[in-house]
């Protein structure tokens, strides 16, 4: 909001003075008040282009901007330009925020492009695990932020119900059936060993006559039923987590519609595949990959790349303009090959963006909990929600940058203290609700006209500045593909509120000042609620 406005003023001035139209000035908050409210080092950027002294460039820009009535003054220090804003500017801006209410920072129709965000897409071979929860929180939050800022984004879950994992699920279930029947059994080492397999097989034994089937038929049957059962379980877990997908796509459907054959034919027609040792390879090195990649193994089974290519072909046929995939850990090497085959199919690789999030470690009393889905020693997403609650889980998952490993502190997530970030932010919202209730009990009610010019104390201006950052924070989250900036902002905003509240009474003997401060904290409350909703966390009025 403010940074964007200053950047636009800078861009206009640079174009007028230096006839440069493609400069993108970066504006940041000044870390020290003596250097103003905001600053830019765009003069250093321009010095390389103009072959001139950055201090001279900065002075020219300053002179061009001094007409702007929003600035108290502009100072040049070296090549840096520091902006000091008038209190009147903040008063005008907070008045706009107040009028927007719970629609603050919401834009309409920034872009008509259709954006598809695929995330989670876990194999339907068991319950949702912790790392799936991180993917769900990141993807859902990112889509909410995109749509709040006027983009047209939807979320999609890809159900891998045609691959080797499903075969292994059926095999594991069949061997579990034998175990339960007291027969010799051997669950494959790379199969599934968890108690959830036993629970599912027991359910199927009650539902169906498994004894009349041979091993192959029983394995196929249990695999198909298992996919349906575990996918339904996953979707319910995600719904309890506040994540609802706009669409679901089955790999089976992709195969049945002949898209895998289409991919093979297209690559063959372009002379981009070849046979080696009985396997079929895609010439991905022609597109910058490290080595050519197998798409069909020597036993005739597909590698992940072929159905994934078919799925992305399907995405483009559904007229999406931009694709974002959110993959889990250890998928960095997959990016080049997927973008390569995407390009080979005739699509612009710049329209496919792949984001990676890192692992989650659960930490209890300082000790990391070891988990393995296949070995069966897992803590599910449902377990986590039951233990710490949906709100803490979602806040903690989004709080760290996606490229960072996340140590999820179970003890901290349950603390009801300011040390727990989600409690700290929610408490600020609840505290303001209490202030509003107290004001109403005293007969003080907010009306349409508020005299915000009465707010000139240092803590009041700081709080207004914090509120006004929300649009820029959301735009940063989109530009950086990083929802983590939002929880950090909410913590900082809550800190600004607590700092203001500890120094100033909201309800005073001065009715007009009380109204202005009450409207100010109402803006804080709305902003916190908006921010929490965008990451799927509730904003309670009481705690």
Coordinates of C-alpha atoms in Angstrom, one line a residue:
X1 CA 0.0 0.0 0.0
X2 CA 2.5 2.7 1.2
X3 CA 5.5 1.0 -0.3
X4 CA 3.7 0.5 -3.6
X5 CA 2.6 4.2 -3.6
X6 CA 6.1 5.5 -3.0
X7 CA 7.5 3.0 -5.6
X8 CA 5.0 4.3 -8.2
X9 CA 6.0 7.9 -7.4
X10 CA 9.6 7.0 -7.8
X11 CA 9.0 5.2 -11.1
X12 CA 7.1 8.2 -12.5
X13 CA 9.9 10.6 -11.4
X14 CA 12.6 8.4 -12.9
X15 CA 10.8 8.2 -16.2
X16 CA 10.4 12.0 -16.3
X17 CA 14.0 12.8 -15.4
X18 CA 16.0 10.0 -17.0
X19 CA 13.6 8.7 -19.6
X20 CA 13.8 5.2 -18.2
X21 CA 10.5 3.3 -18.2
X22 CA 11.4 -0.2 -17.1
X23 CA 12.9 0.6 -13.6
X24 CA 11.3 -1.3 -10.6
X25 CA 12.3 0.7 -7.5
X26 CA 12.4 -1.2 -4.3
X27 CA 11.1 0.6 -1.2
X28 CA 11.6 -0.8 2.3
X29 CA 10.7 0.3 5.8
X30 CA 13.6 2.2 7.4
X31 CA 15.0 0.2 10.3
X32 CA 15.9 3.4 12.2
X33 CA 13.5 6.4 12.6
X34 CA 16.3 8.8 12.0
X35 CA 16.4 7.6 8.4
X36 CA 12.7 8.2 7.9
X37 CA 9.7 6.0 7.5
X38 CA 10.7 4.4 4.2
X39 CA 13.8 4.4 2.1
X40 CA 15.1 3.3 -1.3
X41 CA 18.5 2.6 -2.8
X42 CA 17.2 2.9 -6.4
X43 CA 19.9 5.5 -7.1
X44 CA 22.6 2.9 -6.8
X45 CA 20.7 0.7 -9.3
X46 CA 20.4 3.6 -11.7
X47 CA 24.1 4.6 -11.3
X48 CA 25.1 1.5 -13.2
X49 CA 22.9 2.3 -16.0
X50 CA 23.4 6.1 -16.2
X51 CA 27.2 6.0 -15.3
X52 CA 26.7 8.8 -12.8
X53 CA 27.2 9.4 -9.1
X54 CA 24.3 7.8 -7.1
X55 CA 24.2 10.8 -4.7
X56 CA 23.6 13.2 -7.7
X57 CA 20.9 10.8 -9.1
X58 CA 19.3 10.6 -5.6
X59 CA 19.2 14.4 -5.3
X60 CA 17.6 14.8 -8.7
X61 CA 14.9 12.3 -7.7
X62 CA 14.4 14.1 -4.4
X63 CA 13.9 17.4 -6.1
X64 CA 11.3 15.9 -8.4
X65 CA 9.3 14.4 -5.5
X66 CA 9.3 17.3 -3.1
X67 CA 6.1 18.6 -4.5
X68 CA 4.3 15.5 -3.1
X69 CA 2.2 16.8 -0.2
X70 CA 2.3 13.4 1.6
X71 CA 6.0 13.8 2.5
X72 CA 7.1 15.8 5.5
X73 CA 10.5 15.9 4.0
X74 CA 12.9 13.8 1.8
X75 CA 16.5 13.3 2.7
X76 CA 19.4 12.0 0.7
X77 CA 22.2 10.2 2.6
X78 CA 24.9 9.1 0.3
X79 CA 22.9 7.5 -2.5
X80 CA 20.0 6.5 -0.2
X81 CA 16.7 8.4 -0.4
X82 CA 14.8 8.5 2.9
X83 CA 11.1 9.5 3.1
X84 CA 9.4 11.1 6.1
X85 CA 5.6 10.9 5.8
X86 CA 3.3 13.4 7.4
X87 CA 0.8 12.3 10.1
X88 CA -1.9 13.7 7.9
X89 CA -1.1 11.0 5.3
X90 CA -1.5 8.3 7.9
X91 CA -4.8 9.8 9.0
X92 CA -6.2 9.8 5.5
X93 CA -5.0 6.2 4.9
X94 CA -6.4 4.8 8.2
X95 CA -9.7 6.5 7.4
X96 CA -9.8 4.4 4.1
X97 CA -9.0 1.3 6.1
X98 CA -11.8 2.0 8.5
X99 CA -14.3 2.5 5.8
X100 CA -13.3 -0.8 4.1
X101 CA -13.9 -2.8 7.3
X102 CA -13.4 -6.5 6.9
X103 CA -12.8 -6.0 3.1
X104 CA -9.5 -4.2 3.8
X105 CA -6.8 -5.1 1.2
X106 CA -9.2 -7.0 -0.9
X107 CA -9.0 -6.4 -4.6
X108 CA -11.3 -7.4 -7.5
X109 CA -10.2 -8.7 -10.9
X110 CA -6.5 -7.9 -10.9
X111 CA -6.1 -10.6 -13.6
X112 CA -8.4 -12.7 -15.7
X113 CA -5.8 -15.4 -16.0
X114 CA -7.0 -18.8 -14.6
X115 CA -4.4 -20.2 -12.1
X116 CA -4.4 -23.8 -11.0
X117 CA -2.6 -24.7 -7.8
X118 CA -2.1 -28.4 -7.3
X119 CA -1.0 -29.4 -3.8
X120 CA -1.0 -32.2 -1.3
X121 CA -1.9 -34.9 -3.9
X122 CA -0.7 -37.6 -1.5
X123 CA -0.9 -41.3 -2.5
X124 CA -4.3 -42.8 -1.4
X125 CA -2.5 -45.5 0.5
X126 CA -3.1 -44.4 4.1
X127 CA -4.1 -41.5 6.3
X128 CA -2.8 -37.9 6.0
X129 CA 0.5 -37.5 7.7
X130 CA 2.3 -34.5 9.1
X131 CA 4.2 -33.4 5.9
X132 CA 0.8 -33.5 4.0
X133 CA -0.5 -31.1 6.6
X134 CA 2.3 -28.6 5.8
X135 CA 1.5 -28.9 2.1
X136 CA -2.2 -28.4 2.7
X137 CA -1.7 -25.3 4.9
X138 CA 0.8 -23.7 2.5
X139 CA -1.3 -24.4 -0.6
X140 CA -4.7 -23.4 0.9
X141 CA -3.2 -20.2 2.4
X142 CA -1.5 -19.3 -0.9
X143 CA -4.8 -19.7 -2.8
X144 CA -6.7 -17.6 -0.3
X145 CA -4.1 -14.8 -0.5
X146 CA -4.2 -14.9 -4.3
X147 CA -8.0 -14.7 -4.5
X148 CA -8.1 -11.9 -1.8
X149 CA -5.8 -9.8 -4.0
X150 CA -8.0 -10.2 -7.0
X151 CA -6.5 -13.2 -8.8
X152 CA -8.5 -16.2 -10.1
X153 CA -6.9 -19.3 -8.5
X154 CA -8.4 -22.7 -7.7
X155 CA -6.9 -25.6 -5.8
X156 CA -6.7 -29.2 -7.1
X157 CA -6.0 -32.6 -5.6
X158 CA -4.5 -35.2 -7.9
X159 CA -5.3 -38.8 -6.9
X160 CA -2.5 -41.2 -7.8
X161 CA -4.8 -44.2 -8.2
X162 CA -3.0 -45.9 -11.1
X163 CA 0.6 -46.3 -10.0
X164 CA 2.8 -48.8 -8.3
X165 CA 1.9 -47.5 -4.8
X166 CA -1.7 -48.7 -5.3
X167 CA -0.4 -52.2 -6.4
X168 CA 1.8 -52.3 -3.2
X169 CA -1.2 -51.2 -1.1
X170 CA -3.3 -54.2 -2.5
X171 CA -0.4 -56.6 -1.9
X172 CA 0.2 -55.3 1.6
X173 CA -3.6 -55.6 2.4
X174 CA -3.7 -59.2 1.0
X175 CA -0.7 -60.2 3.2
X176 CA -2.3 -58.6 6.2
X177 CA -5.5 -60.6 5.5
X178 CA -3.4 -63.8 5.5
X179 CA -1.9 -62.7 8.9
X180 CA -5.3 -62.1 10.4
X181 CA -6.5 -65.5 9.1
X182 CA -3.5 -67.2 10.7
X183 CA -2.0 -68.1 7.3
X184 CA 1.7 -67.7 6.3
X185 CA 2.3 -64.1 5.2
X186 CA 5.0 -61.7 4.1
X187 CA 4.3 -58.1 3.8
X188 CA 6.7 -56.6 1.2
X189 CA 9.5 -54.6 2.8
X190 CA 8.6 -51.6 0.6
X191 CA 4.9 -52.2 1.3
X192 CA 2.7 -50.7 4.1
X193 CA 2.9 -52.1 7.6
X194 CA 0.8 -49.7 9.7
X195 CA -2.0 -50.5 12.0
X196 CA -4.2 -48.5 9.6
X197 CA -3.8 -51.4 7.1
X198 CA -4.9 -53.9 9.7
X199 CA -8.0 -51.7 10.6
X200 CA -8.9 -51.4 6.9
X201 CA -8.6 -55.1 6.2
X202 CA -10.7 -56.0 9.3
X203 CA -13.4 -53.7 8.0
X204 CA -13.3 -55.3 4.6
X205 CA -13.5 -58.8 6.1
X206 CA -16.8 -57.7 7.7
X207 CA -18.0 -56.2 4.5
X208 CA -16.9 -58.8 1.9
X209 CA -16.2 -62.5 1.5
X210 CA -12.5 -62.3 1.0
X211 CA -12.0 -66.1 1.5
X212 CA -13.5 -67.0 -1.8
X213 CA -10.9 -65.0 -3.8
X214 CA -7.5 -66.0 -4.9
X215 CA -4.4 -63.9 -4.0
X216 CA -4.4 -61.9 -7.2
X217 CA -8.2 -61.1 -7.1
X218 CA -8.1 -60.3 -3.4
X219 CA -5.0 -58.1 -3.8
X220 CA -6.6 -56.2 -6.7
X221 CA -9.9 -55.8 -4.8
X222 CA -8.3 -54.6 -1.6
X223 CA -6.1 -52.2 -3.6
X224 CA -9.1 -50.6 -5.3
X225 CA -11.2 -50.5 -2.2
X226 CA -8.3 -49.2 -0.2
X227 CA -7.8 -46.3 -2.6
X228 CA -11.4 -45.2 -2.2
X229 CA -11.3 -45.8 1.6
X230 CA -8.1 -43.9 2.3
X231 CA -8.8 -41.1 -0.2
X232 CA -12.2 -40.5 1.6
X233 CA -10.3 -40.5 4.9
X234 CA -7.8 -38.0 3.6
X235 CA -10.4 -35.6 2.3
X236 CA -12.2 -35.7 5.6
X237 CA -9.0 -35.0 7.5
X238 CA -8.3 -32.0 5.2
X239 CA -11.9 -30.8 5.6
X240 CA -11.4 -30.9 9.4
X241 CA -8.2 -28.9 8.7
X242 CA -10.1 -26.3 6.9
X243 CA -9.0 -27.3 3.4
X244 CA -11.5 -27.9 0.7
X245 CA -10.4 -28.5 -2.9
X246 CA -12.2 -27.0 -5.9
X247 CA -11.5 -30.1 -7.9
X248 CA -10.1 -33.6 -7.8
X249 CA -8.5 -35.4 -10.7
X250 CA -8.0 -39.2 -10.8
X251 CA -4.9 -40.6 -12.6
X252 CA -7.2 -43.5 -13.7
X253 CA -9.4 -41.0 -15.6
X254 CA -6.3 -39.5 -17.2
X255 CA -5.3 -43.0 -18.4
X256 CA -8.8 -44.0 -19.5
X257 CA -9.1 -40.9 -21.7
X258 CA -5.9 -41.9 -23.5
X259 CA -3.7 -39.0 -22.5
X260 CA -0.7 -41.2 -21.6
X261 CA -0.9 -42.7 -25.1
X262 CA -1.2 -39.1 -26.5
X263 CA 2.0 -38.1 -24.6
X264 CA 3.9 -41.2 -26.0
X265 CA 2.7 -40.6 -29.6
X266 CA 3.5 -36.8 -29.4
X267 CA 7.0 -37.5 -28.2
X268 CA 7.5 -40.3 -30.7
X269 CA 6.3 -38.1 -33.6
X270 CA 8.9 -35.5 -32.5
X271 CA 11.6 -38.1 -32.3
X272 CA 12.0 -37.4 -28.5
X273 CA 11.9 -40.9 -27.2
X274 CA 14.0 -44.0 -27.8
X275 CA 14.3 -47.6 -26.5
X276 CA 17.2 -48.8 -24.4
X277 CA 17.6 -52.1 -22.4
X278 CA 13.9 -52.7 -22.9
X279 CA 12.8 -49.3 -21.4
X280 CA 11.5 -46.2 -23.2
X281 CA 13.5 -43.0 -22.5
X282 CA 12.5 -39.3 -23.1
X283 CA 15.3 -37.1 -24.5
X284 CA 15.0 -34.7 -21.6
X285 CA 18.7 -33.6 -22.1
X286 CA 17.4 -31.8 -25.2
X287 CA 15.6 -29.5 -22.8
X288 CA 18.4 -28.9 -20.3
X289 CA 17.9 -31.9 -18.0
X290 CA 21.0 -33.6 -16.6
X291 CA 20.2 -37.0 -18.3
X292 CA 17.5 -38.6 -20.3
X293 CA 14.6 -40.0 -18.2
X294 CA 12.7 -43.3 -18.5
X295 CA 9.0 -43.0 -19.0
X296 CA 8.3 -46.7 -19.4
X297 CA 10.3 -49.3 -17.5
X298 CA 11.5 -52.5 -19.0
X299 CA 8.6 -54.4 -17.3
X300 CA 6.1 -52.2 -19.1
X301 CA 5.2 -50.1 -16.1
X302 CA 5.1 -46.4 -16.3
X303 CA 7.5 -44.2 -14.3
X304 CA 5.9 -41.2 -12.5
X305 CA 7.0 -38.9 -15.3
X306 CA 4.6 -40.3 -17.9
X307 CA 1.3 -40.0 -16.0
X308 CA 2.4 -36.7 -14.6
X309 CA 3.1 -35.4 -18.1
X310 CA -0.4 -36.6 -19.2
X311 CA -1.9 -34.9 -16.1
X312 CA -0.3 -31.6 -17.0
X313 CA -1.5 -32.0 -20.6
X314 CA -5.0 -32.4 -19.1
X315 CA -4.5 -29.2 -17.1
X316 CA -3.7 -27.2 -20.2
X317 CA -6.6 -28.7 -22.1
X318 CA -8.8 -27.3 -19.3
X319 CA -7.7 -23.8 -20.4
X320 CA -5.7 -22.8 -17.4
X321 CA -3.3 -20.0 -18.1
X322 CA -0.8 -20.7 -15.3
X323 CA 0.1 -23.8 -13.3
X324 CA 1.6 -23.9 -9.9
X325 CA 2.6 -27.3 -8.4
X326 CA 3.5 -27.6 -4.7
X327 CA 5.7 -30.6 -4.2
X328 CA 7.0 -32.2 -1.0
X329 CA 10.6 -32.7 0.1
X330 CA 13.2 -34.5 -2.2
X331 CA 11.5 -33.4 -5.4
X332 CA 14.0 -30.8 -6.5
X333 CA 15.5 -33.1 -9.1
X334 CA 12.0 -33.6 -10.6
X335 CA 11.5 -30.0 -11.6
X336 CA 13.8 -30.1 -14.7
X337 CA 12.4 -33.3 -16.1
X338 CA 8.7 -32.2 -15.7
X339 CA 9.3 -28.8 -17.2
X340 CA 11.2 -30.5 -20.0
X341 CA 8.4 -32.9 -21.0
X342 CA 5.9 -30.1 -20.5
X343 CA 7.8 -28.0 -23.1
X344 CA 8.2 -31.1 -25.4
X345 CA 4.4 -31.4 -25.5
X346 CA 4.3 -27.9 -26.9
X347 CA 3.6 -25.8 -23.8
X348 CA 5.4 -22.7 -22.5
X349 CA 7.5 -23.9 -19.6
X350 CA 7.3 -20.5 -18.0
X351 CA 3.6 -21.2 -17.4
X352 CA 4.5 -24.1 -15.1
X353 CA 6.0 -23.2 -11.7
X354 CA 7.0 -25.8 -9.2
X355 CA 7.4 -25.0 -5.6
X356 CA 9.1 -27.3 -3.0
X357 CA 8.4 -27.4 0.7
X358 CA 10.6 -29.1 3.2
X359 CA 10.1 -31.8 5.9
X360 CA 8.4 -31.5 9.2
X361 CA 9.9 -32.8 12.4
X362 CA 7.6 -33.2 15.4
X363 CA 9.4 -32.2 18.6
X364 CA 8.2 -33.1 22.1
X365 CA 10.1 -32.0 25.1
X366 CA 13.1 -31.2 23.0
X367 CA 13.1 -34.7 21.4
X368 CA 12.4 -35.4 17.7
X369 CA 9.7 -38.0 17.1
X370 CA 10.7 -40.5 14.4
X371 CA 8.0 -41.5 11.9
X372 CA 7.7 -43.7 8.9
X373 CA 4.4 -44.3 7.0
X374 CA 5.4 -47.6 5.6
X375 CA 6.7 -49.0 8.9
X376 CA 3.5 -47.8 10.5
X377 CA 4.9 -45.7 13.3
X378 CA 3.2 -42.5 12.2
X379 CA 1.4 -39.5 13.7
X380 CA -1.4 -38.5 11.4
X381 CA -2.7 -35.1 10.7
X382 CA -5.8 -36.1 12.7
X383 CA -3.6 -36.9 15.6
X384 CA -1.9 -33.5 15.4
X385 CA -5.3 -31.6 15.2
X386 CA -6.6 -33.6 18.2
X387 CA -3.4 -32.7 20.1
X388 CA -2.7 -29.0 19.4
X389 CA -5.9 -27.9 17.5
X390 CA -6.4 -26.9 13.9
X391 CA -5.4 -23.2 14.5
X392 CA -2.1 -24.0 16.1
X393 CA -1.3 -26.6 13.4
X394 CA -2.1 -24.3 10.5
X395 CA -0.3 -21.3 12.0
X396 CA 2.9 -23.3 12.8
X397 CA 2.9 -25.0 9.4
X398 CA 2.8 -21.6 7.6
X399 CA 5.0 -19.7 10.0
X400 CA 8.3 -21.0 8.6
X401 CA 9.4 -20.4 5.0
X402 CA 8.6 -23.3 2.9
X403 CA 12.2 -24.0 2.0
X404 CA 13.1 -24.4 5.7
X405 CA 12.9 -27.6 7.7
X406 CA 10.2 -27.2 10.3
X407 CA 10.6 -28.4 13.8
X408 CA 7.0 -28.4 15.1
X409 CA 7.2 -27.9 18.9
X410 CA 4.2 -29.7 20.3
X411 CA 4.6 -28.3 23.8
X412 CA 4.8 -24.7 22.5
X413 CA 1.8 -25.1 20.2
X414 CA -0.3 -25.9 23.3
X415 CA 0.9 -23.2 25.5
X416 CA -1.5 -20.4 26.5
X417 CA 1.1 -17.7 26.7
X418 CA 2.6 -15.0 24.6
X419 CA 5.4 -17.4 23.8
X420 CA 3.0 -19.3 21.6
X421 CA 2.7 -17.1 18.4
X422 CA -0.8 -18.2 17.4
X423 CA -2.1 -17.7 21.0
X424 CA -0.4 -14.2 21.0
X425 CA -2.1 -13.1 17.8
X426 CA -5.5 -14.6 18.7
X427 CA -5.3 -13.0 22.2
X428 CA -4.8 -9.6 20.6
X429 CA -8.0 -10.1 18.6
X430 CA -9.9 -11.3 21.7
X431 CA -8.5 -8.4 23.8
X432 CA -9.8 -5.8 21.3
X433 CA -13.2 -7.6 21.3
X434 CA -13.3 -7.1 25.0
X435 CA -12.4 -3.4 24.6
X436 CA -15.2 -3.0 22.1
X437 CA -17.7 -4.7 24.5
X438 CA -16.5 -2.4 27.3
X439 CA -17.0 0.7 25.2
X440 CA -20.5 -0.4 24.1
X441 CA -21.4 -0.9 27.8
X442 CA -20.4 2.7 28.4
X443 CA -22.6 3.9 25.6
X444 CA -19.7 4.6 23.2
X445 CA -20.5 3.3 19.7
X446 CA -18.6 3.9 16.6
X447 CA -20.2 5.9 13.8
X448 CA -19.3 6.7 10.2
X449 CA -17.4 9.9 10.9
X450 CA -14.2 9.5 13.0
X451 CA -11.7 12.3 13.6
X452 CA -8.5 10.4 13.0
X453 CA -6.5 13.6 13.1
X454 CA -6.5 13.3 16.9
X455 CA -4.2 10.3 16.6
X456 CA -0.7 11.8 16.8
X457 CA 1.0 10.0 19.6
X458 CA 4.1 7.9 18.6
X459 CA 2.5 4.6 19.4
X460 CA -0.7 5.5 17.6
X461 CA 1.2 6.4 14.4
X462 CA 3.3 3.2 14.7
X463 CA 0.1 1.2 15.0
X464 CA -1.4 2.9 11.9
X465 CA 1.8 2.2 10.0
X466 CA 1.6 -1.5 11.0
X467 CA -2.0 -1.8 9.8
X468 CA -1.3 -0.2 6.5
X469 CA 1.4 -2.8 5.7
X470 CA -1.1 -5.6 5.1
X471 CA -1.6 -5.0 1.3
X472 CA 2.2 -4.9 0.8
X473 CA 2.6 -8.0 2.9
X474 CA 0.0 -9.9 0.9
X475 CA 1.7 -8.8 -2.4
X476 CA 5.0 -9.9 -1.0
X477 CA 3.5 -13.3 -0.2
X478 CA 2.4 -13.6 -3.8
X479 CA 5.5 -12.3 -5.4
X480 CA 7.8 -14.5 -3.2
X481 CA 5.4 -17.5 -3.2
X482 CA 5.8 -17.3 0.5
X483 CA 2.7 -17.3 2.9
X484 CA 5.2 -17.2 5.8
X485 CA 5.4 -13.4 5.6
X486 CA 1.8 -13.2 6.8
X487 CA 2.1 -14.9 10.2
X488 CA 5.2 -12.9 10.9
X489 CA 3.3 -9.7 10.0
X490 CA 0.4 -10.7 12.3
X491 CA 2.8 -11.2 15.2
X492 CA 4.4 -7.8 14.6
X493 CA 1.0 -6.1 14.3
X494 CA -0.1 -7.8 17.6
X495 CA 3.1 -6.6 19.2
X496 CA 2.4 -3.0 18.0
X497 CA -1.1 -3.2 19.4
X498 CA 0.0 -4.5 22.8
X499 CA 2.7 -1.8 22.9
X500 CA 0.1 0.9 22.1
X501 CA -2.4 -0.5 24.6
X502 CA 0.1 -0.7 27.4
X503 CA 0.9 3.0 27.0
X504 CA -2.5 4.5 26.2
X505 CA -6.1 4.1 27.4
X506 CA -8.5 3.5 24.6
X507 CA -11.5 4.9 26.6
X508 CA -10.7 8.2 28.1
X509 CA -12.7 11.3 29.3
X510 CA -12.2 12.8 25.9
X511 CA -15.1 11.3 23.8
X512 CA -13.7 12.3 20.4
X513 CA -10.3 10.8 21.2
X514 CA -11.9 7.7 22.6
X515 CA -13.9 7.3 19.4
X516 CA -10.7 7.7 17.3
X517 CA -8.8 5.2 19.4
X518 CA -11.7 2.8 19.4
X519 CA -11.9 3.0 15.6
X520 CA -8.1 2.5 15.4
X521 CA -8.3 -0.7 17.5
X522 CA -11.3 -1.8 15.4
X523 CA -9.0 -1.5 12.3
X524 CA -6.4 -3.7 14.1
X525 CA -9.1 -6.3 14.9
X526 CA -10.3 -6.4 11.3
X527 CA -6.8 -6.7 10.0
X528 CA -5.9 -9.5 12.4
X529 CA -9.1 -11.3 11.5
X530 CA -8.4 -10.9 7.7
X531 CA -4.8 -12.2 8.1
X532 CA -5.8 -15.2 10.3
X533 CA -8.6 -16.1 7.9
X534 CA -6.2 -16.0 5.0
X535 CA -4.1 -18.7 6.7
X536 CA -7.2 -20.7 7.8
X537 CA -7.0 -19.8 11.5
X538 CA -10.0 -18.7 13.5
X539 CA -10.2 -15.2 15.1
X540 CA -11.9 -15.8 18.5
X541 CA -13.7 -13.0 20.3
X542 CA -13.0 -14.6 23.7
X543 CA -10.2 -16.8 25.0

